[in-house]
Amino acid sequence: MPVRSLLIVGVGGQGAILVSKILTRGLIKAGYDVKMSEVHGMSQRGGSVSTQIRYGDKVYSPIIGEGQADMLISFEKMEAVRYSHFLKKDGTAVINDYEIVPMSVASGMCEYPEGTVEAMQKNFKTVVLDAGHIAVELGNARCMNIVLLGAMIKATGMTDIDWEEVLKEVLPEKILDINLKAFRAGFEHQGA
């Protein structure tokens, strides 16, 4: 299988790193060579977080160059635009229609950009969902990341892996049930 590249982006505390670890574990179990790299930056202070995952028959580096990502999974809509230059022209973006106001906007230094999702839709194949709303409807806003995981799995067609089994291996028992529901809700999202 040729090497495929996934770029996961968000804001610190959204669970992007956990999703990356789940994806990596599932892909390794499926027999792929997998390389993962994470950049935390100022993530503990609400800063940008990105994770790069590359998988295939043989992967030599986890690093994704500009215009090389097959898929961009964005936990926050402005982050999708910030990292869009990494996405291939025929790549797919799975975007959480969710807004986290950065400190520069909160302090009045600048405004949150309008039309971020629309800009992505003009330039790339996109799947847009309000994972935060779906997670709240399920009863736990913190499972938004797993809702996005489900939507991403469906959008990539990586359905030959038993992702629910991977979730059972990675997640603690006390949060497993809600996260299985979150995964299914994201997977069943009509836009995915």
PDB file of C-alpha atoms in Angstrom:
ATOM      1  CA  MET A   1       0.000   0.000   0.000  1.00  0.00           C
ATOM      2  CA  PRO A   2       1.334   3.459  -0.801  1.00  0.00           C
ATOM      3  CA  VAL A   3       2.023   5.738   2.138  1.00  0.00           C
ATOM      4  CA  ARG A   4      -0.953   7.818   3.307  1.00  0.00           C
ATOM      5  CA  SER A   5      -0.642  10.919   5.478  1.00  0.00           C
ATOM      6  CA  LEU A   6      -3.034  12.226   8.125  1.00  0.00           C
ATOM      7  CA  LEU A   7      -2.630  15.621   9.787  1.00  0.00           C
ATOM      8  CA  ILE A   8      -4.602  16.180  12.996  1.00  0.00           C
ATOM      9  CA  VAL A   9      -4.811  19.737  14.311  1.00  0.00           C
ATOM     10  CA  GLY A  10      -6.550  21.516  17.150  1.00  0.00           C
ATOM     11  CA  VAL A  11      -6.106  23.528  20.281  1.00  0.00           C
ATOM     12  CA  GLY A  12      -4.516  22.212  23.469  1.00  0.00           C
ATOM     13  CA  GLY A  13      -6.938  20.224  25.620  1.00  0.00           C
ATOM     14  CA  GLN A  14      -9.224  19.077  22.795  1.00  0.00           C
ATOM     15  CA  GLY A  15      -7.941  15.502  22.716  1.00  0.00           C
ATOM     16  CA  ALA A  16      -6.101  15.520  19.388  1.00  0.00           C
ATOM     17  CA  ILE A  17      -3.146  13.618  20.856  1.00  0.00           C
ATOM     18  CA  LEU A  18      -5.427  10.876  22.209  1.00  0.00           C
ATOM     19  CA  VAL A  19      -7.095  10.476  18.806  1.00  0.00           C
ATOM     20  CA  SER A  20      -3.655  10.229  17.203  1.00  0.00           C
ATOM     21  CA  LYS A  21      -2.665   7.476  19.612  1.00  0.00           C
ATOM     22  CA  ILE A  22      -5.897   5.568  18.900  1.00  0.00           C
ATOM     23  CA  LEU A  23      -5.329   5.873  15.143  1.00  0.00           C
ATOM     24  CA  THR A  24      -1.707   4.776  15.441  1.00  0.00           C
ATOM     25  CA  ARG A  25      -2.612   1.742  17.525  1.00  0.00           C
ATOM     26  CA  GLY A  26      -5.367   0.661  15.131  1.00  0.00           C
ATOM     27  CA  LEU A  27      -3.157   1.062  12.072  1.00  0.00           C
ATOM     28  CA  ILE A  28      -0.319  -0.927  13.679  1.00  0.00           C
ATOM     29  CA  LYS A  29      -2.772  -3.709  14.607  1.00  0.00           C
ATOM     30  CA  ALA A  30      -3.886  -3.777  10.964  1.00  0.00           C
ATOM     31  CA  GLY A  31      -0.289  -4.497   9.943  1.00  0.00           C
ATOM     32  CA  TYR A  32       0.789  -1.116   8.607  1.00  0.00           C
ATOM     33  CA  ASP A  33       4.144   0.493   9.185  1.00  0.00           C
ATOM     34  CA  VAL A  34       3.194   3.670  11.092  1.00  0.00           C
ATOM     35  CA  LYS A  35       5.123   6.758  12.087  1.00  0.00           C
ATOM     36  CA  MET A  36       3.666   9.517  14.273  1.00  0.00           C
ATOM     37  CA  SER A  37       4.973  12.914  15.282  1.00  0.00           C
ATOM     38  CA  GLU A  38       3.343  15.405  17.658  1.00  0.00           C
ATOM     39  CA  VAL A  39       3.891  19.107  18.170  1.00  0.00           C
ATOM     40  CA  HIS A  40       2.497  20.455  21.430  1.00  0.00           C
ATOM     41  CA  GLY A  41       3.672  24.061  21.215  1.00  0.00           C
ATOM     42  CA  MET A  42       1.833  26.167  23.774  1.00  0.00           C
ATOM     43  CA  SER A  43      -0.923  23.565  23.960  1.00  0.00           C
ATOM     44  CA  GLN A  44      -1.288  23.811  27.733  1.00  0.00           C
ATOM     45  CA  ARG A  45      -2.142  27.473  27.297  1.00  0.00           C
ATOM     46  CA  GLY A  46      -4.733  26.944  24.578  1.00  0.00           C
ATOM     47  CA  GLY A  47      -2.229  27.040  21.736  1.00  0.00           C
ATOM     48  CA  SER A  48      -2.119  25.082  18.519  1.00  0.00           C
ATOM     49  CA  VAL A  49      -1.470  21.324  18.522  1.00  0.00           C
ATOM     50  CA  SER A  50      -0.671  19.183  15.491  1.00  0.00           C
ATOM     51  CA  THR A  51       0.003  15.519  14.979  1.00  0.00           C
ATOM     52  CA  GLN A  52       1.281  13.885  11.831  1.00  0.00           C
ATOM     53  CA  ILE A  53       0.593  10.225  11.093  1.00  0.00           C
ATOM     54  CA  ARG A  54       1.943   8.409   8.071  1.00  0.00           C
ATOM     55  CA  TYR A  55       1.146   4.759   7.342  1.00  0.00           C
ATOM     56  CA  GLY A  56       1.598   2.214   4.573  1.00  0.00           C
ATOM     57  CA  ASP A  57       3.783  -0.754   3.633  1.00  0.00           C
ATOM     58  CA  LYS A  58       7.000   1.083   4.560  1.00  0.00           C
ATOM     59  CA  VAL A  59       7.209   4.563   6.088  1.00  0.00           C
ATOM     60  CA  TYR A  60      10.560   6.258   6.558  1.00  0.00           C
ATOM     61  CA  SER A  61       9.478   9.494   8.248  1.00  0.00           C
ATOM     62  CA  PRO A  62       6.485  10.851  10.162  1.00  0.00           C
ATOM     63  CA  ILE A  63       6.915  14.321   8.670  1.00  0.00           C
ATOM     64  CA  ILE A  64       4.294  15.576   6.209  1.00  0.00           C
ATOM     65  CA  GLY A  65       5.457  18.258   3.799  1.00  0.00           C
ATOM     66  CA  GLU A  66       3.329  21.051   2.372  1.00  0.00           C
ATOM     67  CA  GLY A  67       0.706  19.736  -0.046  1.00  0.00           C
ATOM     68  CA  GLN A  68       1.248  16.108   1.026  1.00  0.00           C
ATOM     69  CA  ALA A  69      -1.520  15.315   3.566  1.00  0.00           C
ATOM     70  CA  ASP A  70      -4.247  13.026   2.269  1.00  0.00           C
ATOM     71  CA  MET A  71      -6.492  14.123   5.116  1.00  0.00           C
ATOM     72  CA  LEU A  72      -6.652  17.017   7.544  1.00  0.00           C
ATOM     73  CA  ILE A  73      -8.701  16.484  10.700  1.00  0.00           C
ATOM     74  CA  SER A  74      -9.336  19.789  12.430  1.00  0.00           C
ATOM     75  CA  PHE A  75     -10.741  19.967  15.952  1.00  0.00           C
ATOM     76  CA  GLU A  76     -11.274  23.753  15.611  1.00  0.00           C
ATOM     77  CA  LYS A  77     -12.297  25.512  12.400  1.00  0.00           C
ATOM     78  CA  MET A  78      -9.627  28.233  12.333  1.00  0.00           C
ATOM     79  CA  GLU A  79      -6.942  25.558  12.749  1.00  0.00           C
ATOM     80  CA  ALA A  80      -8.192  23.955   9.504  1.00  0.00           C
ATOM     81  CA  VAL A  81      -7.285  27.116   7.589  1.00  0.00           C
ATOM     82  CA  ARG A  82      -4.010  27.555   9.476  1.00  0.00           C
ATOM     83  CA  TYR A  83      -2.829  24.101   8.348  1.00  0.00           C
ATOM     84  CA  SER A  84      -4.597  23.906   4.955  1.00  0.00           C
ATOM     85  CA  HIS A  85      -1.344  24.357   3.027  1.00  0.00           C
ATOM     86  CA  PHE A  86      -0.361  20.839   4.091  1.00  0.00           C
ATOM     87  CA  LEU A  87      -3.418  19.272   2.408  1.00  0.00           C
ATOM     88  CA  LYS A  88      -3.190  17.801  -1.098  1.00  0.00           C
ATOM     89  CA  LYS A  89      -5.385  19.461  -3.713  1.00  0.00           C
ATOM     90  CA  ASP A  90      -7.475  16.282  -3.858  1.00  0.00           C
ATOM     91  CA  GLY A  91      -7.241  15.749  -0.089  1.00  0.00           C
ATOM     92  CA  THR A  92     -10.122  15.708   2.358  1.00  0.00           C
ATOM     93  CA  ALA A  93     -10.651  17.930   5.383  1.00  0.00           C
ATOM     94  CA  VAL A  94     -12.816  16.781   8.303  1.00  0.00           C
ATOM     95  CA  ILE A  95     -13.634  19.982  10.166  1.00  0.00           C
ATOM     96  CA  ASN A  96     -15.254  20.458  13.536  1.00  0.00           C
ATOM     97  CA  ASP A  97     -17.517  23.503  13.185  1.00  0.00           C
ATOM     98  CA  TYR A  98     -16.322  24.684  16.568  1.00  0.00           C
ATOM     99  CA  GLU A  99     -14.738  27.952  17.608  1.00  0.00           C
ATOM    100  CA  ILE A 100     -12.204  28.522  20.370  1.00  0.00           C
ATOM    101  CA  VAL A 101     -11.488  32.198  20.788  1.00  0.00           C
ATOM    102  CA  PRO A 102      -7.728  32.784  21.035  1.00  0.00           C
ATOM    103  CA  MET A 103      -6.282  35.227  23.547  1.00  0.00           C
ATOM    104  CA  SER A 104      -5.570  37.809  20.829  1.00  0.00           C
ATOM    105  CA  VAL A 105      -9.280  37.903  19.947  1.00  0.00           C
ATOM    106  CA  ALA A 106     -10.452  37.803  23.573  1.00  0.00           C
ATOM    107  CA  SER A 107      -8.220  40.775  24.381  1.00  0.00           C
ATOM    108  CA  GLY A 108      -9.554  42.774  21.439  1.00  0.00           C
ATOM    109  CA  MET A 109      -6.264  42.825  19.515  1.00  0.00           C
ATOM    110  CA  CYS A 110      -7.905  41.215  16.467  1.00  0.00           C
ATOM    111  CA  GLU A 111     -11.122  39.543  15.309  1.00  0.00           C
ATOM    112  CA  TYR A 112     -11.898  35.880  14.800  1.00  0.00           C
ATOM    113  CA  PRO A 113     -11.861  35.340  11.016  1.00  0.00           C
ATOM    114  CA  GLU A 114     -15.213  34.822   9.329  1.00  0.00           C
ATOM    115  CA  GLY A 115     -15.796  32.268   6.596  1.00  0.00           C
ATOM    116  CA  THR A 116     -13.156  29.736   7.607  1.00  0.00           C
ATOM    117  CA  VAL A 117     -15.297  26.678   6.827  1.00  0.00           C
ATOM    118  CA  GLU A 118     -16.532  28.194   3.570  1.00  0.00           C
ATOM    119  CA  ALA A 119     -12.945  28.913   2.482  1.00  0.00           C
ATOM    120  CA  MET A 120     -12.036  25.279   3.061  1.00  0.00           C
ATOM    121  CA  GLN A 121     -15.134  24.069   1.180  1.00  0.00           C
ATOM    122  CA  LYS A 122     -14.157  26.153  -1.856  1.00  0.00           C
ATOM    123  CA  ASN A 123     -10.711  24.590  -2.049  1.00  0.00           C
ATOM    124  CA  PHE A 124     -11.005  21.035  -0.722  1.00  0.00           C
ATOM    125  CA  LYS A 125     -13.377  18.139  -0.308  1.00  0.00           C
ATOM    126  CA  THR A 126     -14.729  18.712   3.194  1.00  0.00           C
ATOM    127  CA  VAL A 127     -16.778  16.966   5.836  1.00  0.00           C
ATOM    128  CA  VAL A 128     -18.107  19.480   8.350  1.00  0.00           C
ATOM    129  CA  LEU A 129     -19.802  18.545  11.585  1.00  0.00           C
ATOM    130  CA  ASP A 130     -20.539  20.146  14.920  1.00  0.00           C
ATOM    131  CA  ALA A 131     -18.861  17.477  17.029  1.00  0.00           C
ATOM    132  CA  GLY A 132     -19.248  19.604  20.151  1.00  0.00           C
ATOM    133  CA  HIS A 133     -23.030  19.694  19.773  1.00  0.00           C
ATOM    134  CA  ILE A 134     -23.164  15.958  19.073  1.00  0.00           C
ATOM    135  CA  ALA A 135     -21.033  15.258  22.168  1.00  0.00           C
ATOM    136  CA  VAL A 136     -23.250  17.462  24.365  1.00  0.00           C
ATOM    137  CA  GLU A 137     -26.344  15.635  23.078  1.00  0.00           C
ATOM    138  CA  LEU A 138     -24.688  12.368  24.089  1.00  0.00           C
ATOM    139  CA  GLY A 139     -24.162  13.764  27.584  1.00  0.00           C
ATOM    140  CA  ASN A 140     -20.442  14.577  27.683  1.00  0.00           C
ATOM    141  CA  ALA A 141     -18.834  17.464  25.789  1.00  0.00           C
ATOM    142  CA  ARG A 142     -15.385  15.955  26.401  1.00  0.00           C
ATOM    143  CA  CYS A 143     -16.012  13.121  23.920  1.00  0.00           C
ATOM    144  CA  MET A 144     -16.042  15.584  20.994  1.00  0.00           C
ATOM    145  CA  ASN A 145     -12.663  14.218  19.872  1.00  0.00           C
ATOM    146  CA  ILE A 146     -14.044  10.687  19.519  1.00  0.00           C
ATOM    147  CA  VAL A 147     -17.036  12.000  17.525  1.00  0.00           C
ATOM    148  CA  LEU A 148     -14.479  13.491  15.112  1.00  0.00           C
ATOM    149  CA  LEU A 149     -12.572  10.200  15.060  1.00  0.00           C
ATOM    150  CA  GLY A 150     -15.724   8.374  13.941  1.00  0.00           C
ATOM    151  CA  ALA A 151     -16.398  10.894  11.161  1.00  0.00           C
ATOM    152  CA  MET A 152     -12.785  10.702  10.020  1.00  0.00           C
ATOM    153  CA  ILE A 153     -12.779   6.886   9.932  1.00  0.00           C
ATOM    154  CA  LYS A 154     -15.850   6.901   7.706  1.00  0.00           C
ATOM    155  CA  ALA A 155     -14.447   9.647   5.448  1.00  0.00           C
ATOM    156  CA  THR A 156     -11.165   7.762   4.951  1.00  0.00           C
ATOM    157  CA  GLY A 157     -12.854   4.421   4.407  1.00  0.00           C
ATOM    158  CA  MET A 158     -10.662   2.768   7.060  1.00  0.00           C
ATOM    159  CA  THR A 159     -13.535   0.525   8.039  1.00  0.00           C
ATOM    160  CA  ASP A 160     -11.622  -2.767   7.831  1.00  0.00           C
ATOM    161  CA  ILE A 161     -10.152  -2.093  11.283  1.00  0.00           C
ATOM    162  CA  ASP A 162     -12.204  -2.872  14.407  1.00  0.00           C
ATOM    163  CA  TRP A 163     -11.966   0.638  15.863  1.00  0.00           C
ATOM    164  CA  GLU A 164     -14.345  -0.133  18.712  1.00  0.00           C
ATOM    165  CA  GLU A 165     -11.961  -2.860  19.845  1.00  0.00           C
ATOM    166  CA  VAL A 166      -9.078  -0.371  19.665  1.00  0.00           C
ATOM    167  CA  LEU A 167     -11.087   2.084  21.798  1.00  0.00           C
ATOM    168  CA  LYS A 168     -11.631  -0.700  24.343  1.00  0.00           C
ATOM    169  CA  GLU A 169      -7.864  -1.277  24.514  1.00  0.00           C
ATOM    170  CA  VAL A 170      -6.923   2.399  24.867  1.00  0.00           C
ATOM    171  CA  LEU A 171      -9.641   4.052  26.946  1.00  0.00           C
ATOM    172  CA  PRO A 172     -10.309   3.512  30.660  1.00  0.00           C
ATOM    173  CA  GLU A 173     -13.425   1.478  31.454  1.00  0.00           C
ATOM    174  CA  LYS A 174     -15.161   4.401  33.196  1.00  0.00           C
ATOM    175  CA  ILE A 175     -15.299   6.478  29.970  1.00  0.00           C
ATOM    176  CA  LEU A 176     -15.554   3.669  27.437  1.00  0.00           C
ATOM    177  CA  ASP A 177     -19.343   3.533  27.004  1.00  0.00           C
ATOM    178  CA  ILE A 178     -19.795   7.246  26.252  1.00  0.00           C
ATOM    179  CA  ASN A 179     -16.854   7.171  23.849  1.00  0.00           C
ATOM    180  CA  LEU A 180     -18.209   4.163  21.961  1.00  0.00           C
ATOM    181  CA  LYS A 181     -21.468   6.103  21.536  1.00  0.00           C
ATOM    182  CA  ALA A 182     -19.469   9.150  20.422  1.00  0.00           C
ATOM    183  CA  PHE A 183     -17.528   7.108  17.864  1.00  0.00           C
ATOM    184  CA  ARG A 184     -20.745   5.661  16.413  1.00  0.00           C
ATOM    185  CA  ALA A 185     -22.397   9.100  16.284  1.00  0.00           C
ATOM    186  CA  GLY A 186     -19.460  10.547  14.357  1.00  0.00           C
ATOM    187  CA  PHE A 187     -19.325   7.557  12.033  1.00  0.00           C
ATOM    188  CA  GLU A 188     -23.043   7.800  11.315  1.00  0.00           C
ATOM    189  CA  HIS A 189     -22.931  11.556  10.684  1.00  0.00           C
ATOM    190  CA  GLN A 190     -24.559  12.162   7.316  1.00  0.00           C
ATOM    191  CA  GLY A 191     -21.776  14.422   6.053  1.00  0.00           C
ATOM    192  CA  ALA A 192     -19.060  11.843   6.699  1.00  0.00           C
TER     193      ALA A 192
END
